[in-house]
mmCIF file of C-alpha atoms in Angstrom:
data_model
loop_
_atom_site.group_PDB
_atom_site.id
_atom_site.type_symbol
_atom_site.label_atom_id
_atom_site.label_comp_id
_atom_site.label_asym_id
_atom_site.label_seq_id
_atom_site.Cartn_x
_atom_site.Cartn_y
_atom_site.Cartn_z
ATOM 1 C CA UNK A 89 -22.161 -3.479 12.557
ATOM 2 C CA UNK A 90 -22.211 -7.257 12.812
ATOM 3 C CA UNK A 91 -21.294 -9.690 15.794
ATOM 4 C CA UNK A 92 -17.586 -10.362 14.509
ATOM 5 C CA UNK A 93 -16.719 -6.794 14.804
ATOM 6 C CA UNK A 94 -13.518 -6.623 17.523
ATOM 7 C CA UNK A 95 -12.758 -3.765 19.432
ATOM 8 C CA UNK A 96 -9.239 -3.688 19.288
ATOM 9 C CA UNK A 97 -7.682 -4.783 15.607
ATOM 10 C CA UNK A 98 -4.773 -6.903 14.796
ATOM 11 C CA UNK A 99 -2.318 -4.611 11.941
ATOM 12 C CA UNK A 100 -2.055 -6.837 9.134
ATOM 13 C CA UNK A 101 0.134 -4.800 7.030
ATOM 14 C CA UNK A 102 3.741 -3.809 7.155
ATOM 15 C CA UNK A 103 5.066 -0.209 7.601
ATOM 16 C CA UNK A 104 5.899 0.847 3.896
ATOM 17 C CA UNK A 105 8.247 4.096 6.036
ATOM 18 C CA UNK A 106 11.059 2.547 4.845
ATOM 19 C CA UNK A 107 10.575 2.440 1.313
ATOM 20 C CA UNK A 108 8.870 6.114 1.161
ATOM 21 C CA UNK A 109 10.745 8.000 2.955
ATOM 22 C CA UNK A 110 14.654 6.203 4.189
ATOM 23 C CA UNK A 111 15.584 4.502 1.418
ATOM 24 C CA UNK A 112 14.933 7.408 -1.307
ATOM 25 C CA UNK A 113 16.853 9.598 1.448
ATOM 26 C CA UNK A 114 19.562 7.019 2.421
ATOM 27 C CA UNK A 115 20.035 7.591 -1.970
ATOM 28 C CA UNK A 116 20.316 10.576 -1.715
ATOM 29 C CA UNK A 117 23.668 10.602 1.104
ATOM 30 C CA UNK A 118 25.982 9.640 -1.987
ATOM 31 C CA UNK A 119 25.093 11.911 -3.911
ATOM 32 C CA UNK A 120 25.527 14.636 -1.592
ATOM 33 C CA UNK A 121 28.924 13.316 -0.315
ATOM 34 C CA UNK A 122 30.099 13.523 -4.157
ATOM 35 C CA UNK A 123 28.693 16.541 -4.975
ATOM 36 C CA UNK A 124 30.195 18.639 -1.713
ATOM 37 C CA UNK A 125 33.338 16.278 -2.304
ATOM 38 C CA UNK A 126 35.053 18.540 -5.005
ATOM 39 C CA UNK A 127 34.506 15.724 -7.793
ATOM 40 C CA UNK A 128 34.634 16.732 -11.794
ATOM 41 C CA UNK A 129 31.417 16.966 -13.200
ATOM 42 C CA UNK A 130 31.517 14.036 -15.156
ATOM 43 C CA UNK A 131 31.981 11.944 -12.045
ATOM 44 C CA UNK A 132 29.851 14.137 -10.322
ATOM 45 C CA UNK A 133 26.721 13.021 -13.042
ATOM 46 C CA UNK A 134 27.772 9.746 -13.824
ATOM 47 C CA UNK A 135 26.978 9.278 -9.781
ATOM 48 C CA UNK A 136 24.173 11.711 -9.279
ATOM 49 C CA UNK A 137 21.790 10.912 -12.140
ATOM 50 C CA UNK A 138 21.398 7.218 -11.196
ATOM 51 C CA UNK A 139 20.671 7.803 -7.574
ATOM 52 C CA UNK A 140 18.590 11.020 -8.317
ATOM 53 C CA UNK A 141 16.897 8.093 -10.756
ATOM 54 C CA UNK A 142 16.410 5.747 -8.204
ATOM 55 C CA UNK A 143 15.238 7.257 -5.613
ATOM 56 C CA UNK A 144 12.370 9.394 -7.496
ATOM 57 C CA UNK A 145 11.308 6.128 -8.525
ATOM 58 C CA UNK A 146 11.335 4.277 -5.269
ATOM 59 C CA UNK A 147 9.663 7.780 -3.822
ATOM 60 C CA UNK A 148 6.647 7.446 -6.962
ATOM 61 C CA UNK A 149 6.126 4.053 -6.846
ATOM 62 C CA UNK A 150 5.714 3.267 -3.140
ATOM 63 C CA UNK A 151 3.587 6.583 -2.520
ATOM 64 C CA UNK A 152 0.267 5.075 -3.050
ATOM 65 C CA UNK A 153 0.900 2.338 -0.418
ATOM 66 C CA UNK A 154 -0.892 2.341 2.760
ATOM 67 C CA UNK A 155 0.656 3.399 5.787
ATOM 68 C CA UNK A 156 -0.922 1.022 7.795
ATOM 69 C CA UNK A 157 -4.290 -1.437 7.364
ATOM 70 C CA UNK A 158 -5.374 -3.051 10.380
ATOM 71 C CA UNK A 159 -8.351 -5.877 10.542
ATOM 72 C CA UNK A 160 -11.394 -5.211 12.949
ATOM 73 C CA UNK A 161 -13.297 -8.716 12.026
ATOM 74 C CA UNK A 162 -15.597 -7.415 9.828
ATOM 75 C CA UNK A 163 -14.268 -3.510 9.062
ATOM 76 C CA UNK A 164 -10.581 -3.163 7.707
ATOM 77 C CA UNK A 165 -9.096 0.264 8.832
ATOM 78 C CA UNK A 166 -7.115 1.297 5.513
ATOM 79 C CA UNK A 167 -4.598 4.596 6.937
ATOM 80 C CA UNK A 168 -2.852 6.484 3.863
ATOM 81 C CA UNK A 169 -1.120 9.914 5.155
ATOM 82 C CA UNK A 170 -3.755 11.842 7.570
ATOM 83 C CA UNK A 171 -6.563 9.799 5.060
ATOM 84 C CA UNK A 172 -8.132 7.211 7.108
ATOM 85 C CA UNK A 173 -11.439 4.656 5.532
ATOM 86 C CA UNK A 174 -13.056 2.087 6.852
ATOM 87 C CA UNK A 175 -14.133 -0.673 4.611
ATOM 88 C CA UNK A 176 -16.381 -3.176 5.510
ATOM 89 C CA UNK A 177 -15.135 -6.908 4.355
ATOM 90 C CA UNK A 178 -18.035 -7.576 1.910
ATOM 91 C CA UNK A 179 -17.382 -4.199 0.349
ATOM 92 C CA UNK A 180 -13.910 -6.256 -1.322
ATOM 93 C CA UNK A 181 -14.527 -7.571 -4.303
ATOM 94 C CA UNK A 182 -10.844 -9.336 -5.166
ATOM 95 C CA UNK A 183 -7.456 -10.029 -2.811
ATOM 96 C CA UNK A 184 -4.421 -10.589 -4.985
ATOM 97 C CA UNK A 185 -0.814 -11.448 -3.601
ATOM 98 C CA UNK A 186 1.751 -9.631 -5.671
ATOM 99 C CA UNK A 187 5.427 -10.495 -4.159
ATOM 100 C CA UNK A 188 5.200 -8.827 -0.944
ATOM 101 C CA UNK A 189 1.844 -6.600 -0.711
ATOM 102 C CA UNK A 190 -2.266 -7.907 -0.983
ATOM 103 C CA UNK A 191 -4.040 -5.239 -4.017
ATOM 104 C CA UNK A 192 -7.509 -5.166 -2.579
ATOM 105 C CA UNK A 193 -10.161 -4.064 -5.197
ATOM 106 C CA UNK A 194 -13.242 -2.146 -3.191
ATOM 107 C CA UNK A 195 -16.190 -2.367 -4.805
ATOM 108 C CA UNK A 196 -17.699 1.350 -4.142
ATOM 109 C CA UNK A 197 -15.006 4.278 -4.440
ATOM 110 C CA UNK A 198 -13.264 5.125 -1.265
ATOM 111 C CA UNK A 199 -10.997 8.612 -0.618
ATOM 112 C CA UNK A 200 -8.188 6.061 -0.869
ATOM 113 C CA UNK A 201 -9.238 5.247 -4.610
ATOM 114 C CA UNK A 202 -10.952 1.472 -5.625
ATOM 115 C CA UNK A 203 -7.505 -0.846 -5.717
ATOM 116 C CA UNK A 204 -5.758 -0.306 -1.842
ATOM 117 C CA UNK A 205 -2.457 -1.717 -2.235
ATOM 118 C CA UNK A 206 -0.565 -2.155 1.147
ATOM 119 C CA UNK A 207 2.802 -4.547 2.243
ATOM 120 C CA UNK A 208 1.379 -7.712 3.965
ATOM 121 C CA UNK A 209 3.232 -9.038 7.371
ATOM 122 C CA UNK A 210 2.713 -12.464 5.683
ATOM 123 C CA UNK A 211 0.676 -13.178 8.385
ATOM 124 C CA UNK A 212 -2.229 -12.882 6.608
ATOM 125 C CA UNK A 213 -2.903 -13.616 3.312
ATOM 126 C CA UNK A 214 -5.229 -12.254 0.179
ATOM 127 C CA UNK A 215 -6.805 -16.062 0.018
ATOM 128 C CA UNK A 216 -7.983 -15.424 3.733
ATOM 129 C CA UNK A 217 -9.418 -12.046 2.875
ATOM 130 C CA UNK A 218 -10.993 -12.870 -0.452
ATOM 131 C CA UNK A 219 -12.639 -15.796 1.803
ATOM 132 C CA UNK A 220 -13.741 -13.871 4.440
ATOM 133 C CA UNK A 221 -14.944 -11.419 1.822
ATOM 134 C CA UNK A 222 -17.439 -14.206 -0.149
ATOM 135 C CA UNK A 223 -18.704 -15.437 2.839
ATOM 136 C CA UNK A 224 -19.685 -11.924 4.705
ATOM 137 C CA UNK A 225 -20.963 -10.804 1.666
ATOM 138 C CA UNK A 226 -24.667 -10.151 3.018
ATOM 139 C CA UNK A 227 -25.509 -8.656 -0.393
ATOM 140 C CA UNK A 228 -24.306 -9.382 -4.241
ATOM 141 C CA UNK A 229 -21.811 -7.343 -5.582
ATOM 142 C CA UNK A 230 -22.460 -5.947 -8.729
ATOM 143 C CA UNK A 231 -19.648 -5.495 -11.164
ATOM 144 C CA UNK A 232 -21.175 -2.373 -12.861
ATOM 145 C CA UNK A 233 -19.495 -0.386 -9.661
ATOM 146 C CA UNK A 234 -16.072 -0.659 -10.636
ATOM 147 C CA UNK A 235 -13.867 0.685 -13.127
ATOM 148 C CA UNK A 236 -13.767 -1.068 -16.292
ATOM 149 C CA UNK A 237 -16.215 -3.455 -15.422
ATOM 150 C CA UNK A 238 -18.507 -4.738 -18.104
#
C-alpha cells in the first residue's frame, strides 16, 4: 500500500438504518393500529395499501445503499450487510453528488457491484474523491472494464 494509507479511517458516509429499516417499520404502525382497530374494509384499504406502498418502496430503493464507507487515505472501506470491500482510490473511475448520497463508479467489479451508492455526511464531497481519484491514479484506467463502456 502507499505512504497516505492511515491506520485509523475517518466514516465519510451517513448511516442509511433509518431509511432501511425504521422508517418502512414506523409505516407500517398505522397500518397495524387500523387494521386491529375494528375499521370497515374500505377504510381499512384505503389506509393500508398506501403505507404497504410506501414502505416496500422506501425498503427496495434504499437496500442497495451502503451501510457504512469509511476513508483510509488511499483504500475506501465500502460495508454493505456482513459484505465488506476495500477499494483502492485509483480503482474509482467517477464521483457524482445526487441530493444527499456520492454514486461511486469502480472500475473492476467488486462483491458490492461497479456503482457503490452510499449517503454522504456532507463532509466530504464526490469533487474531493473524483480528485483524489485522478491524481492517485498510478495507472490509466481503461474504459473497456466497465459496463456499457465503449
Amino acid at each position: 500500500m502507499s505512504a497516505n494509507l492511515r491506520t485509523r479511517g475517518e466514516v465519510i458516509s451517513q448511516s442509511p438504518y433509518l431509511n432501511k429499516r425504521i422508517f418502512p417499520a414506523l409505516m407500517l404502525v398505522p397500518g397495524a393500529v387500523i387494521f386491529f382497530g375494528g375499521f370497515s374494509l374500505f377504510e381499512m384499504l384505503v389506509v393500508l395499501l398506501p403505507l404497504l406502498f410506501s414502505a416496500g418502496v422506501v425498503f427496495v430503493f434504499f437496500r442497495g445503499y451502503a451501510d457504512e464507507v469509511t476513508d483510509f487515505g488511499d483504500v475506501l472501506r465500502v460495508r454493505r450487510g456482513d459484505m465488506v470491500e476495500l477499494i483502492r482510490i485509483e480503482e474509482i473511475a467517477r464521483a457524482r453528488r445526487h441530493w444527499r448520497s456520492i454514486s461511486l463508479r469502480v472500475c473492476r467489479r467488486t462483491r458490492l457491484g461497479t456503482d457503490i451508492i452510499f449517503f454522504s455526511n456532507f463532509a466530504t464531497s464526490a469533487d474531493q474523491i473524483e480528485r483524489r481519484a485522478a491524481a492517485g491514479a498510478a495507472r490509466p484506467r481503461h474504459r473497456a472494464n466497465l459496463p456499457g463502456a465503449r
